[in-house]
Coordinates of C-alpha atoms in Angstrom, one line a residue:
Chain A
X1 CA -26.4 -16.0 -25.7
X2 CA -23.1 -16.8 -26.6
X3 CA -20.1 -15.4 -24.8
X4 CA -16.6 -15.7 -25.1
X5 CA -13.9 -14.7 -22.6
X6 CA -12.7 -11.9 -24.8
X7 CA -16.8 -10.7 -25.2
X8 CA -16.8 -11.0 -21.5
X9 CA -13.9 -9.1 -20.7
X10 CA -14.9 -6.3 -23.4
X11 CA -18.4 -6.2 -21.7
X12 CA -16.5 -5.3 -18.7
X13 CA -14.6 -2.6 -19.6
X14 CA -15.8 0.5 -18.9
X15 CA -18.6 -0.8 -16.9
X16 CA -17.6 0.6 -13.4
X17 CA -18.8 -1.4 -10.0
X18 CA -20.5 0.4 -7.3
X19 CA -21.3 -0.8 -3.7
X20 CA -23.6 1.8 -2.6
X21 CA -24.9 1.7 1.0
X22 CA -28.7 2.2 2.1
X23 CA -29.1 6.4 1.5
X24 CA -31.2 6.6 4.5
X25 CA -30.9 8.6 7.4
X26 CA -28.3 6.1 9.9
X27 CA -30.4 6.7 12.9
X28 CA -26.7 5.4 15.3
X29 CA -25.2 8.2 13.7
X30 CA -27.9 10.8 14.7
X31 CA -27.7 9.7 18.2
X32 CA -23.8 9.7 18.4
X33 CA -23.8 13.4 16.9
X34 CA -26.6 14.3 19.6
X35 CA -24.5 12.7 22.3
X36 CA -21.5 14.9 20.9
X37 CA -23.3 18.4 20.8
X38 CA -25.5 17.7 23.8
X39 CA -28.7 18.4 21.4
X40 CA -27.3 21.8 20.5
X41 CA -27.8 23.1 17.0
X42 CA -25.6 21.8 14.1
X43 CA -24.9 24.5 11.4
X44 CA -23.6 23.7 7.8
X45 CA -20.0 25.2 7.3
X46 CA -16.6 26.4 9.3
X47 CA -15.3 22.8 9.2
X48 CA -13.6 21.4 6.2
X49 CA -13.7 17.7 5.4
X50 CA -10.9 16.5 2.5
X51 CA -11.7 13.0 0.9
X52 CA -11.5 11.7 -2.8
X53 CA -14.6 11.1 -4.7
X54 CA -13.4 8.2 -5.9
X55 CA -12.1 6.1 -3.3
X56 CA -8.7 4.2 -4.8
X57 CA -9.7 1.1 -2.5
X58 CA -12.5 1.4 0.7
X59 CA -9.9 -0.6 2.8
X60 CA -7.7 2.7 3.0
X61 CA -9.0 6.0 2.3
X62 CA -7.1 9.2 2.9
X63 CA -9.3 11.8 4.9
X64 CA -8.5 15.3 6.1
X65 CA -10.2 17.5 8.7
X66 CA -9.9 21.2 9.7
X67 CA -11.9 23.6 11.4
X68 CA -10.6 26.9 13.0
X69 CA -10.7 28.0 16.2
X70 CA -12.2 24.5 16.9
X71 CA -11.3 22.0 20.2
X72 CA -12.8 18.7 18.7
X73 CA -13.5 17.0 15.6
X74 CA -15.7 13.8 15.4
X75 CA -15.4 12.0 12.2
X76 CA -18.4 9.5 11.7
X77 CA -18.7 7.0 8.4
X78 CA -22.8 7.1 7.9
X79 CA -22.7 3.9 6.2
X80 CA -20.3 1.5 7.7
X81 CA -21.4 -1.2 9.7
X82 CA -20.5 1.2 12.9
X83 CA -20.5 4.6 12.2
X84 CA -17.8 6.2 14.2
X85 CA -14.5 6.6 12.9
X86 CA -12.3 9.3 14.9
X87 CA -12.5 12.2 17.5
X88 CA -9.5 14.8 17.4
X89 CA -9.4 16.8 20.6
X90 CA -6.8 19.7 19.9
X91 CA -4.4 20.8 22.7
X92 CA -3.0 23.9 23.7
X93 CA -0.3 23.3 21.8
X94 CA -1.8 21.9 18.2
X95 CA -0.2 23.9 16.0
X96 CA -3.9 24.2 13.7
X97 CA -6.9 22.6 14.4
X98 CA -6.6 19.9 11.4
X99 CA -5.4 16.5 11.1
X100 CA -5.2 13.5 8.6
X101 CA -5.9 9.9 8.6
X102 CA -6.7 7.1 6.8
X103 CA -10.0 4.9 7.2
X104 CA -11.9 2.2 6.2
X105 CA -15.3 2.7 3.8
X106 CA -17.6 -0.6 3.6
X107 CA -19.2 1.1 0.5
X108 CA -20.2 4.2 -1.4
X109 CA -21.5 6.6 1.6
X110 CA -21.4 10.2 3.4
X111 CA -18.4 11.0 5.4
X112 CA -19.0 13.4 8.1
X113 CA -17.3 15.6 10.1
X114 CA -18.6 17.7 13.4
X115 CA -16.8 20.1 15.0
X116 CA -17.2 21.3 18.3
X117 CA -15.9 25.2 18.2
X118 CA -14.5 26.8 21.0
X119 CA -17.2 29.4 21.4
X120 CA -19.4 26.4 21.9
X121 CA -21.2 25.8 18.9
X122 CA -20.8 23.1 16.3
X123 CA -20.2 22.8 12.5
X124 CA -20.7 20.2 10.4
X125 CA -19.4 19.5 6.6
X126 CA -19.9 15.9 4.7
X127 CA -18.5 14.4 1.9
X128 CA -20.1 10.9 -0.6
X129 CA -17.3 8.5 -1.0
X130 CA -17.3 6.0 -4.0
X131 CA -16.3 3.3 -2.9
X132 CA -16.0 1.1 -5.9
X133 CA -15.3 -2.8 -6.3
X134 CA -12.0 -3.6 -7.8
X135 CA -11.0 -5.4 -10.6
X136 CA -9.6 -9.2 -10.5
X137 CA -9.9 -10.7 -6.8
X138 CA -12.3 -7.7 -6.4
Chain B
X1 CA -28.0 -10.8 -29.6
X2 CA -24.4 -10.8 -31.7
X3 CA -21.9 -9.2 -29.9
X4 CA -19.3 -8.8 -32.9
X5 CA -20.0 -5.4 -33.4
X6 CA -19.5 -4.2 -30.0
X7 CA -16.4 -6.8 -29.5
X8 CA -14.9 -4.9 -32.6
X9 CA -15.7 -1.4 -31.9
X10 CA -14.1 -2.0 -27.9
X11 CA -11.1 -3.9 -29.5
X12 CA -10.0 -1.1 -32.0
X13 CA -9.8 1.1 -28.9
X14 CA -8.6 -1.9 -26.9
X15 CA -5.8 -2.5 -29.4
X16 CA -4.5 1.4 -29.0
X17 CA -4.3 1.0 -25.6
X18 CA -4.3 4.5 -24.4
X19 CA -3.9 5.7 -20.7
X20 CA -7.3 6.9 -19.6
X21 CA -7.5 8.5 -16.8
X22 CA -3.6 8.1 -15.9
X23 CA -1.8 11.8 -15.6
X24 CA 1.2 10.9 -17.9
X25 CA 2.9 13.9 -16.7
X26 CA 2.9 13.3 -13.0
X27 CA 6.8 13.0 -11.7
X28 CA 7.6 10.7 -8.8
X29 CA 10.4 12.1 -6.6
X30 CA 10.5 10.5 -3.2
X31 CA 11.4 12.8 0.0
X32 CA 12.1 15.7 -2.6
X33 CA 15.2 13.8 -3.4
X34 CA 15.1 10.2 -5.3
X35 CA 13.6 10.9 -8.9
X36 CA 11.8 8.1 -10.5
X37 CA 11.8 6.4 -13.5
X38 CA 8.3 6.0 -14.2
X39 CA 7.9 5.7 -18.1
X40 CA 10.7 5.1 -20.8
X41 CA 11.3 3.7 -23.8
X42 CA 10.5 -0.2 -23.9
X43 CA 13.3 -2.6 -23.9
X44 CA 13.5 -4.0 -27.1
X45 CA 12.9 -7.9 -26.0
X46 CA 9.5 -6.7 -25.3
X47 CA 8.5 -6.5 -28.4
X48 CA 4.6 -5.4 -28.3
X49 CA 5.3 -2.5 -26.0
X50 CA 6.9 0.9 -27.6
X51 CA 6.6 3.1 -23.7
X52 CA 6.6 1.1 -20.6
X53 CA 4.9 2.7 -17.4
X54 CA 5.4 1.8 -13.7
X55 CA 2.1 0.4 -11.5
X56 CA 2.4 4.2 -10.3
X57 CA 1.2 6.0 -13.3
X58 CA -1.8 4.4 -13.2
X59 CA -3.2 4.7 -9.4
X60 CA -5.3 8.0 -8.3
X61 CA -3.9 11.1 -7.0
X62 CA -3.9 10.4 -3.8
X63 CA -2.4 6.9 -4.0
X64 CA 0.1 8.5 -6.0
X65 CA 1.0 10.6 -3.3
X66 CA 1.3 8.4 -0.6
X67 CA 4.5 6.8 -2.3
X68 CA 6.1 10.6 -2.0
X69 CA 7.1 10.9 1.5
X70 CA 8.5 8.3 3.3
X71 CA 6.6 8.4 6.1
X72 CA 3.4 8.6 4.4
X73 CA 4.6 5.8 2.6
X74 CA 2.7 2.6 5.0
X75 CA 5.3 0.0 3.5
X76 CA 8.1 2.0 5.1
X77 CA 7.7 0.9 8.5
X78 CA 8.2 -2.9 7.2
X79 CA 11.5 -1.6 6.2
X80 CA 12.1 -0.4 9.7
X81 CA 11.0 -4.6 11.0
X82 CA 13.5 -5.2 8.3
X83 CA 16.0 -3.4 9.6
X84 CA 15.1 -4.9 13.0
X85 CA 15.7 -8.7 11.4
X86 CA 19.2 -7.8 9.7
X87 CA 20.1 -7.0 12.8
X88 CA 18.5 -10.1 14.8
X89 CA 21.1 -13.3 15.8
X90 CA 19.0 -15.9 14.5
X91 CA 20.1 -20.2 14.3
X92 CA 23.0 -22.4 15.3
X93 CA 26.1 -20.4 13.8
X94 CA 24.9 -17.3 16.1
X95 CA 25.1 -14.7 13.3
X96 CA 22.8 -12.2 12.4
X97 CA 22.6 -11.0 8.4
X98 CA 24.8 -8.1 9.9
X99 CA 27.5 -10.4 10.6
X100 CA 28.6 -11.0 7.2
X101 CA 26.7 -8.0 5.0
X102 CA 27.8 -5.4 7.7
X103 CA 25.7 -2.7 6.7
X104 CA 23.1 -3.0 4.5
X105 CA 23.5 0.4 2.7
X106 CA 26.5 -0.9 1.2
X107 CA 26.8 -4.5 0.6
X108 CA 23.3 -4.0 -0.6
X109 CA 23.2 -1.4 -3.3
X110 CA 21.9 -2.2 -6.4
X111 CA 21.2 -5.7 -5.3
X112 CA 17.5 -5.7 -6.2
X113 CA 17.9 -4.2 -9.4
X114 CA 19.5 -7.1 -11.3
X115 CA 17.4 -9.9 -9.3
X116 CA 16.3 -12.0 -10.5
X117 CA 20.2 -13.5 -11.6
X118 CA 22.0 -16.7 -12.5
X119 CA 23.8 -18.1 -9.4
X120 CA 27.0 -20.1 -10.7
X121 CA 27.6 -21.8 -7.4
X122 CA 24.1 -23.1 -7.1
X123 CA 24.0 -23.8 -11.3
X124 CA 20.5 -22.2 -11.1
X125 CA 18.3 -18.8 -11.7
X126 CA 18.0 -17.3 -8.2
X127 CA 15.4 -14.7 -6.9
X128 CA 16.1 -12.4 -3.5
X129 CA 14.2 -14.5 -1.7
X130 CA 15.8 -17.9 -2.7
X131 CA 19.2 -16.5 -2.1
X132 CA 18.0 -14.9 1.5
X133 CA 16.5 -18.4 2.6
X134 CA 20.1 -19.9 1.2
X135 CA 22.4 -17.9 2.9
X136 CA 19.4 -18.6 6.3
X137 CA 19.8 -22.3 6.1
X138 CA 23.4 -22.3 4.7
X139 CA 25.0 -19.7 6.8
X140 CA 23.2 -18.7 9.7
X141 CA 21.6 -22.0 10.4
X142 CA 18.2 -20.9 11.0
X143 CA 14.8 -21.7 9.6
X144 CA 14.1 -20.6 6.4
X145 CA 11.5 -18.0 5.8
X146 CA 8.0 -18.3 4.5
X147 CA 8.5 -17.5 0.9
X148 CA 5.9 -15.4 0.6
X149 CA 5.3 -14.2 4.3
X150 CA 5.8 -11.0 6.4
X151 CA 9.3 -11.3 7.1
X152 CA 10.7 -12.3 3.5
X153 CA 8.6 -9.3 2.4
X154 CA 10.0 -7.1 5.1
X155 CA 13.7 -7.7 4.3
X156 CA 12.7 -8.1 0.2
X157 CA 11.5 -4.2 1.3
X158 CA 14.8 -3.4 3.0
X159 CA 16.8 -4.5 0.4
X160 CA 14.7 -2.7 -2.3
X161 CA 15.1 0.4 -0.5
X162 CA 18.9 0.5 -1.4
X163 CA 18.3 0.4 -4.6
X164 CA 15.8 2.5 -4.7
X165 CA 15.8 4.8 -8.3
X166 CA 18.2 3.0 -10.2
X167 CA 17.2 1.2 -12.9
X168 CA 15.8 -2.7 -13.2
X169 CA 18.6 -4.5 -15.2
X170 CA 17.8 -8.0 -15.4
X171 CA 20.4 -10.2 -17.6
X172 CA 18.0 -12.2 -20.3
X173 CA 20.7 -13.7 -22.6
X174 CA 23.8 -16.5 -21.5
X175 CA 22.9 -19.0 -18.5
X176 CA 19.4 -16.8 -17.6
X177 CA 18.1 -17.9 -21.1
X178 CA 16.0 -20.7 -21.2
X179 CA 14.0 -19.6 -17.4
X180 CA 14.0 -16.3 -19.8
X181 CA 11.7 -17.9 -22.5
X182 CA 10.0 -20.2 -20.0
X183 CA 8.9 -17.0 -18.5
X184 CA 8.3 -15.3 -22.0
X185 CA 5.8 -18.3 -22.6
X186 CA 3.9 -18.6 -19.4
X187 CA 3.4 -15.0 -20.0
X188 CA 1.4 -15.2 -23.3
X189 CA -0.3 -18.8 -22.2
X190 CA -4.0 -18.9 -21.6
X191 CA -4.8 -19.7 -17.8
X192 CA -7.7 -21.4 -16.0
X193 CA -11.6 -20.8 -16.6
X194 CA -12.1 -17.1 -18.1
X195 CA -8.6 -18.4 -20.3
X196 CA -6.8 -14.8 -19.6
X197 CA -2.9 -14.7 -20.2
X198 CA -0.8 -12.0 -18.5
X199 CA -1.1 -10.4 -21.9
X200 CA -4.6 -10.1 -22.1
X201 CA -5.1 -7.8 -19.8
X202 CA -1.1 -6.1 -19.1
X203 CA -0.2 -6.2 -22.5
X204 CA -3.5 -5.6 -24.4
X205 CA -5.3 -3.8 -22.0
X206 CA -3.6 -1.5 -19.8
X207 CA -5.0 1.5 -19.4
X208 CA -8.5 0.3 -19.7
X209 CA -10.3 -0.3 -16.5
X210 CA -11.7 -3.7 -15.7
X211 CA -14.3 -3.0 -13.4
X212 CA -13.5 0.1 -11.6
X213 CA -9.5 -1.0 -11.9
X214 CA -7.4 0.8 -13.5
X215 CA -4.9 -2.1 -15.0
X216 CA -1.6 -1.3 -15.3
X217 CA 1.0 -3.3 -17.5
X218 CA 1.7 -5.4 -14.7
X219 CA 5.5 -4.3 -14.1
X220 CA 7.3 -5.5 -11.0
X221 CA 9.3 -2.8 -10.6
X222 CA 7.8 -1.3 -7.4
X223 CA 8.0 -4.7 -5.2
X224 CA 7.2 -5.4 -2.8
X225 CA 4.2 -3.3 -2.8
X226 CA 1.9 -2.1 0.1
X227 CA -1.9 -2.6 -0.9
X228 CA -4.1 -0.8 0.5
X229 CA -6.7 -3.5 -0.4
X230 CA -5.2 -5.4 2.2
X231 CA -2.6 -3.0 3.8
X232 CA 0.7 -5.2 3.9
X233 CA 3.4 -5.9 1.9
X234 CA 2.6 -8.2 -1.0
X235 CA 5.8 -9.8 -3.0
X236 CA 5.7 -10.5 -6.6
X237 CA 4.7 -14.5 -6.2
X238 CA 2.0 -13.6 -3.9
X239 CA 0.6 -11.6 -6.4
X240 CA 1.0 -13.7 -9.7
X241 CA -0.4 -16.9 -7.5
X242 CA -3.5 -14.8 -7.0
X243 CA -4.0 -13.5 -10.6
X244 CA -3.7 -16.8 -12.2
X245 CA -5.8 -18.1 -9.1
X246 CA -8.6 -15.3 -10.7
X247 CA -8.4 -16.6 -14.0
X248 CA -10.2 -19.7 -11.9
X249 CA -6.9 -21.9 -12.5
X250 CA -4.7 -23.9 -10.5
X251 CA -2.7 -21.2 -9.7
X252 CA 1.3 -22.4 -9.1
X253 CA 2.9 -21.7 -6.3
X254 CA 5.5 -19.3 -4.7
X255 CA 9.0 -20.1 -5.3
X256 CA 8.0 -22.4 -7.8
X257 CA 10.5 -22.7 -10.7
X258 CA 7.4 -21.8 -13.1
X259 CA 6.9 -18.3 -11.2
X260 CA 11.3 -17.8 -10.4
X261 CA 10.7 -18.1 -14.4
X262 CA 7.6 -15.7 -14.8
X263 CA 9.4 -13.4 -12.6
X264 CA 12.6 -13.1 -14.4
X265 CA 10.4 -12.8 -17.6
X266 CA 8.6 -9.9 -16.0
X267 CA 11.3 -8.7 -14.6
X268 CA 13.2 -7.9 -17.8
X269 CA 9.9 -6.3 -19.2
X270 CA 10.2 -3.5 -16.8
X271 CA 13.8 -3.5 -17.4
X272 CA 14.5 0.7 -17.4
X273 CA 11.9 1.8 -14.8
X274 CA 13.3 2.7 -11.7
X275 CA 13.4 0.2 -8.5
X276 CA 10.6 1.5 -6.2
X277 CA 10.0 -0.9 -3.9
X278 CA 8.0 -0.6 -1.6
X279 CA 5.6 1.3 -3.7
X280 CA 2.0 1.8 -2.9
X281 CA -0.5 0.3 -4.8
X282 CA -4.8 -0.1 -4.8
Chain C
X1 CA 2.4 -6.7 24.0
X2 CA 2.1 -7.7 20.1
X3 CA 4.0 -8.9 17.8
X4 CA 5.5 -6.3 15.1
X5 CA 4.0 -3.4 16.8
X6 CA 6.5 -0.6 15.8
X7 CA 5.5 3.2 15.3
X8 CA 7.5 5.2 13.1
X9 CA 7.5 9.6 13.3
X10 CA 8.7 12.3 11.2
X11 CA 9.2 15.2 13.4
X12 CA 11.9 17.7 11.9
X13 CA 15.3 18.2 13.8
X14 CA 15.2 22.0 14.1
X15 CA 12.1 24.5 14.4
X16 CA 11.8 28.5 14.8
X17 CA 10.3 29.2 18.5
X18 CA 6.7 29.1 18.2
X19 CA 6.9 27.7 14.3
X20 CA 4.2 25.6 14.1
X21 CA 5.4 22.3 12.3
X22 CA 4.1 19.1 10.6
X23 CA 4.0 15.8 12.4
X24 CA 3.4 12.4 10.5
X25 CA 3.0 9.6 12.9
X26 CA 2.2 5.7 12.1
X27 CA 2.6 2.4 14.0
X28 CA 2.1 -1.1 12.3
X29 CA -0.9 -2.6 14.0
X30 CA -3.7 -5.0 12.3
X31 CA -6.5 -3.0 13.8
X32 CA -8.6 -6.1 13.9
X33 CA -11.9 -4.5 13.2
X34 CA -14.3 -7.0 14.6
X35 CA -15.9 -7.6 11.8
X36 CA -14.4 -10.5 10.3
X37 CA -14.9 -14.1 10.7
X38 CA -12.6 -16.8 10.6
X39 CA -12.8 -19.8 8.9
X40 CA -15.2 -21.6 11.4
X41 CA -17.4 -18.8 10.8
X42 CA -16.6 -17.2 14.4
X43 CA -16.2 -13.3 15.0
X44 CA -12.5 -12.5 15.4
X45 CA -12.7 -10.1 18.7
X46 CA -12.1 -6.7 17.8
X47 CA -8.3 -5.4 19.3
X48 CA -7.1 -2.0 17.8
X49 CA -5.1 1.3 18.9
X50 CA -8.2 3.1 20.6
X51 CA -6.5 6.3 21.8
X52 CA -3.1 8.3 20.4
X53 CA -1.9 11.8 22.3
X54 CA 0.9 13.5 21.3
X55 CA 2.6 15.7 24.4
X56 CA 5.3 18.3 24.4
X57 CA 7.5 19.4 27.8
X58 CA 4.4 18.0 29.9
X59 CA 1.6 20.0 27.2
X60 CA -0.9 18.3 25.0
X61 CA -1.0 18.9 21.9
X62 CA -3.5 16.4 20.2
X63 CA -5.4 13.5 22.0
X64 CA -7.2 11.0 19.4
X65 CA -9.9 8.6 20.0
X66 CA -9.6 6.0 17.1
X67 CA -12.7 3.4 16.2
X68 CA -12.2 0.3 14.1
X69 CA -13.0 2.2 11.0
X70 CA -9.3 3.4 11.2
X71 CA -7.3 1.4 8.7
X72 CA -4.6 -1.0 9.7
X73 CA -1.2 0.5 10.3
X74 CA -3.2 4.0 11.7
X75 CA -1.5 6.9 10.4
X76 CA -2.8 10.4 12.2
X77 CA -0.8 13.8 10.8
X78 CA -1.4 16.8 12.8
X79 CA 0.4 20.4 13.2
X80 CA 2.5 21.5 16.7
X81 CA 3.3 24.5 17.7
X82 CA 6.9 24.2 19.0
X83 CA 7.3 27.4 21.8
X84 CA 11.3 26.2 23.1
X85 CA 12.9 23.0 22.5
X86 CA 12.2 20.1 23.7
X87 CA 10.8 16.7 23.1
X88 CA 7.7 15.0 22.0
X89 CA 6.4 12.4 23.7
X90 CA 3.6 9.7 21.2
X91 CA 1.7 7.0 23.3
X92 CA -0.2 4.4 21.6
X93 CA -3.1 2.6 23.6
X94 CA -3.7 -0.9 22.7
X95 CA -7.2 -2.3 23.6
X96 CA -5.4 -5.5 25.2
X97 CA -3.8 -2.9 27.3
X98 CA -0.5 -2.8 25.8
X99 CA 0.9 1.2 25.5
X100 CA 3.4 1.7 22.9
X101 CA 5.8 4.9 23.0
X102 CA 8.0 6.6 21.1
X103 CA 10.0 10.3 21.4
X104 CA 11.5 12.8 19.1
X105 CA 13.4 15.6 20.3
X106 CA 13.5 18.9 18.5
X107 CA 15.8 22.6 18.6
X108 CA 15.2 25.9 18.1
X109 CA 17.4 27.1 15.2

């Protein structure tokens, strides 16, 4: 098979990279979420997690959290090489129980976020990541 | 298995480069305030191009927006360490940049936008960074910078800052002109291994992804640029040393009369956009 | 403390008593991950920010644990609720120890 630069370079466009991490439970992360709620039940809801689908590049990805009425936040990355990422404890005087930050995303993964609510009992919301590999010099 | 037919079909769409995925009517104003030039009419020396775009158009929404505020811009703070060296005593004649240039808002408007520029003292083309290593050595005494390194990029940032929305001018024509079509021909030349000019992929090809990039026509209007692929400043050598290093060439190195000529070339390209620098970039 | 190390925060001037307002806070730090190798092939230690709070008048108003998955130059937006005026205070923790500071006063008007 014969290909030229310009057949290569046609081949690639269009043809988008993925990295995608192992889609397996991250048994770390289980722990660290247990060590978090004490064992308590996690429900789905009441916490909002804001990330792109598509992340631009994994080396700086622009996340938001919010959960009302909630004193912490623990944001863990299921498929980095170490899952946690961030814990925002809310004072008395946070203005909303929501913050942004930017992290880093080894691959295409579930971000997730676990709140710890004031009345004691925790919410949970997760988002998947692509985290794709660029073009020239990757 | 020919490839012709597929080579064809891609190069038809190829050759009317459209701008996937980019959201032409986006605006760039920065702090509510400084509105951007981010697409106009080509200059006419660029002869292939009928619009030219800024890197901006062509990033995701969120990348997009971190260019918006100035302090969710990351490169801003390098501005503030720039600040923090114009200010700095540095080499034998005790004098900081300060010392002569007083304050940089004002001896330093516009400055970026017609860089690079003939310098008739010197007899030569001159880029920022050439002429902030010359006045160094020459009239503070002190080391020059890396040409390429954190603090050259920091004060290229600081300087680009006060010239922030108005538009590149480069001069192409009188003493400029043969660096001019010494850049115009490194441009369209075949580098290294995979044999890709600039123009392959900026000219031919922006607005097409390669891989999952989105390629943009490779202006220089928003330098120097944070990356979030590596989060730091990059400045315009460092970045064409490490796309003609992808091509699998020798790439040339920065400061080099080859890239002062590239640059000018490139320059002159964008010559209309607005001056973003620092701009945000993948 | 290290080199280049310089936070930079947006906090506006003026704020209606107990207007809750928007705070954008960086501070340029590699946040060496521990991840990466060198060129020998040896593990360069991990040394990042670990912890940021944000105080007003003595009160806290956000306390943040950051892990290397934070990306260099850590940027952390949050909401304050601003009851009188006075003055924030940021604090930085360095894993080598360092603490880097910064203030911002603010008005009622």
């Amino acid at each position: 098979m014969n290909l030229s630069r310009r057949d290569t370079l046609a081949l690639g466009l269009g043809a988008v990279a993925l990295t995608i991490m192992p889609y397996r439970a991250n048994a770390a992360a289980d722990d660290l979420i247990a060590a978090f709620t004490g064992g308590a039940e996690v429900t789905d809801g009441g916490v909002t997690l804001t990330a792109p689908e598509i992340a631009e590049n994994g080396n700086t990805v622009p996340i938001e959290v919010s959960a009302d009425g909630a004193e912490a936040i623990m944001v863990l990355a299921l498929g980095n090489p170490t899952p946690p990422v961030a814990t925002f404890k809310f004072g008395p005087l946070a203005g909303a129980q929501a913050a942004s930050t930017r992290i880093r995303l080894a691959g295409t993964q579930d971000v997730v976020a676990i709140a710890k609510m004031s009345d004691g009992s925790f919410k949970r919301a997760s988002s998947t990541v692509k985290v794709t590999i660029g073009g020239c010099g990757g | 298995m020919t490839l012709k037919p597929i080579t064809a079909a891609i190069a038809v769409l190829a050759g009317t480069s459209t701008l996937a995925f980019a959201d032409e009517s986006a605006k760039l104003v920065v702090n509510g305030e400084i509105e951007m030039v981010t697409q106009t009419e080509a200059p006419e020396h660029a002869e292939n191009l009928s619009e030219i775009y800024s890197g901006w158009v062509f990033r995701t929404d969120e990348t997009q927006a971190l260019q918006m505020d100035d302090f969710d811009n990351p490169g801003m703070v390098f501005v503030d360490l720039g600040m923090d060296q114009w200010n700095a005593v540095e080499g034998s004649e005790g004098k900081s940049c300060a010392s002569c240039h007083e304050d940089v808002e004002t001896s330093m408007k516009g400055v970026r936008a017609v860089y690079p520029k003939w310098n008739e003292t010197a007899g030569e083309v001159r880029t920022l960074a050439h002429q902030i290593n010359d006045c160094r050595e020459n009239q503070m005494g002190a080391d020059k910078w890396k040409y390429d390194g954190g603090d050259m990029a920091n004060m290229e940032a600081l300087i680009s800052v006060q010239s922030r929305g108005m538009p590149v001018n480069v001069a192409i024509d009188g003493p400029v002109q043969a660096a001019w079509e010494a850049g115009k021909e490194m441009y369209y030349t075949r580098f290294g291994q995979l044999e890709l000019s600039c123009a392959n992929c900026h000219e031919e090809n922006y607005g097409n992804m390669i891989r999952a990039d989105h390629l943009s026509q490779g202006q220089i209007n928003g330098f120097p640029v944070y990356r979030l692929k590596n989060a730091k400043l990059n400045t315009s050598h460092a970045r064409f040393k490490g796309c003609i290093r992808d091509t699998r060439a020798e790439t040339f190195k920065p400061g080099s009369p080859e890239f002062v000529a590239l640059e000018l070339y490139v320059a002159s390209r964008g010559n209309g956009l607005s001056v973003e620098g620092p701009s945000v970039r993948n | 403390m290290a080199d280049g190390v310089k936070p930079r925060v947006k906090v506006p001037k003026t704020a209606a008593a107990g207007e809750a307002i928007q705070i954008k806070t960086l501070i340029s730090h590699q946040m060496e991950s521990g991840q990466r190798k060198d060129k020998e092939g040896n593990v360069i230690p991990r040394s990042i920010i670990n912890r940021f709070t944000c105080d007003f008048n003595g009160q806290n108003v956000i306390d943040v644990t950051l892990e290397p998955a934070i990306s260099t130059n850590p940027y952390i937006e949050f909401a304050a609720t601003v009851p009188e005026a006075g003055e924030f205070k940021f604090t930085w923790y360095d894993d080598d120890g360092s603490v880097y500071e910064d203030a911002k006063a603010i008005a009622i008007g």
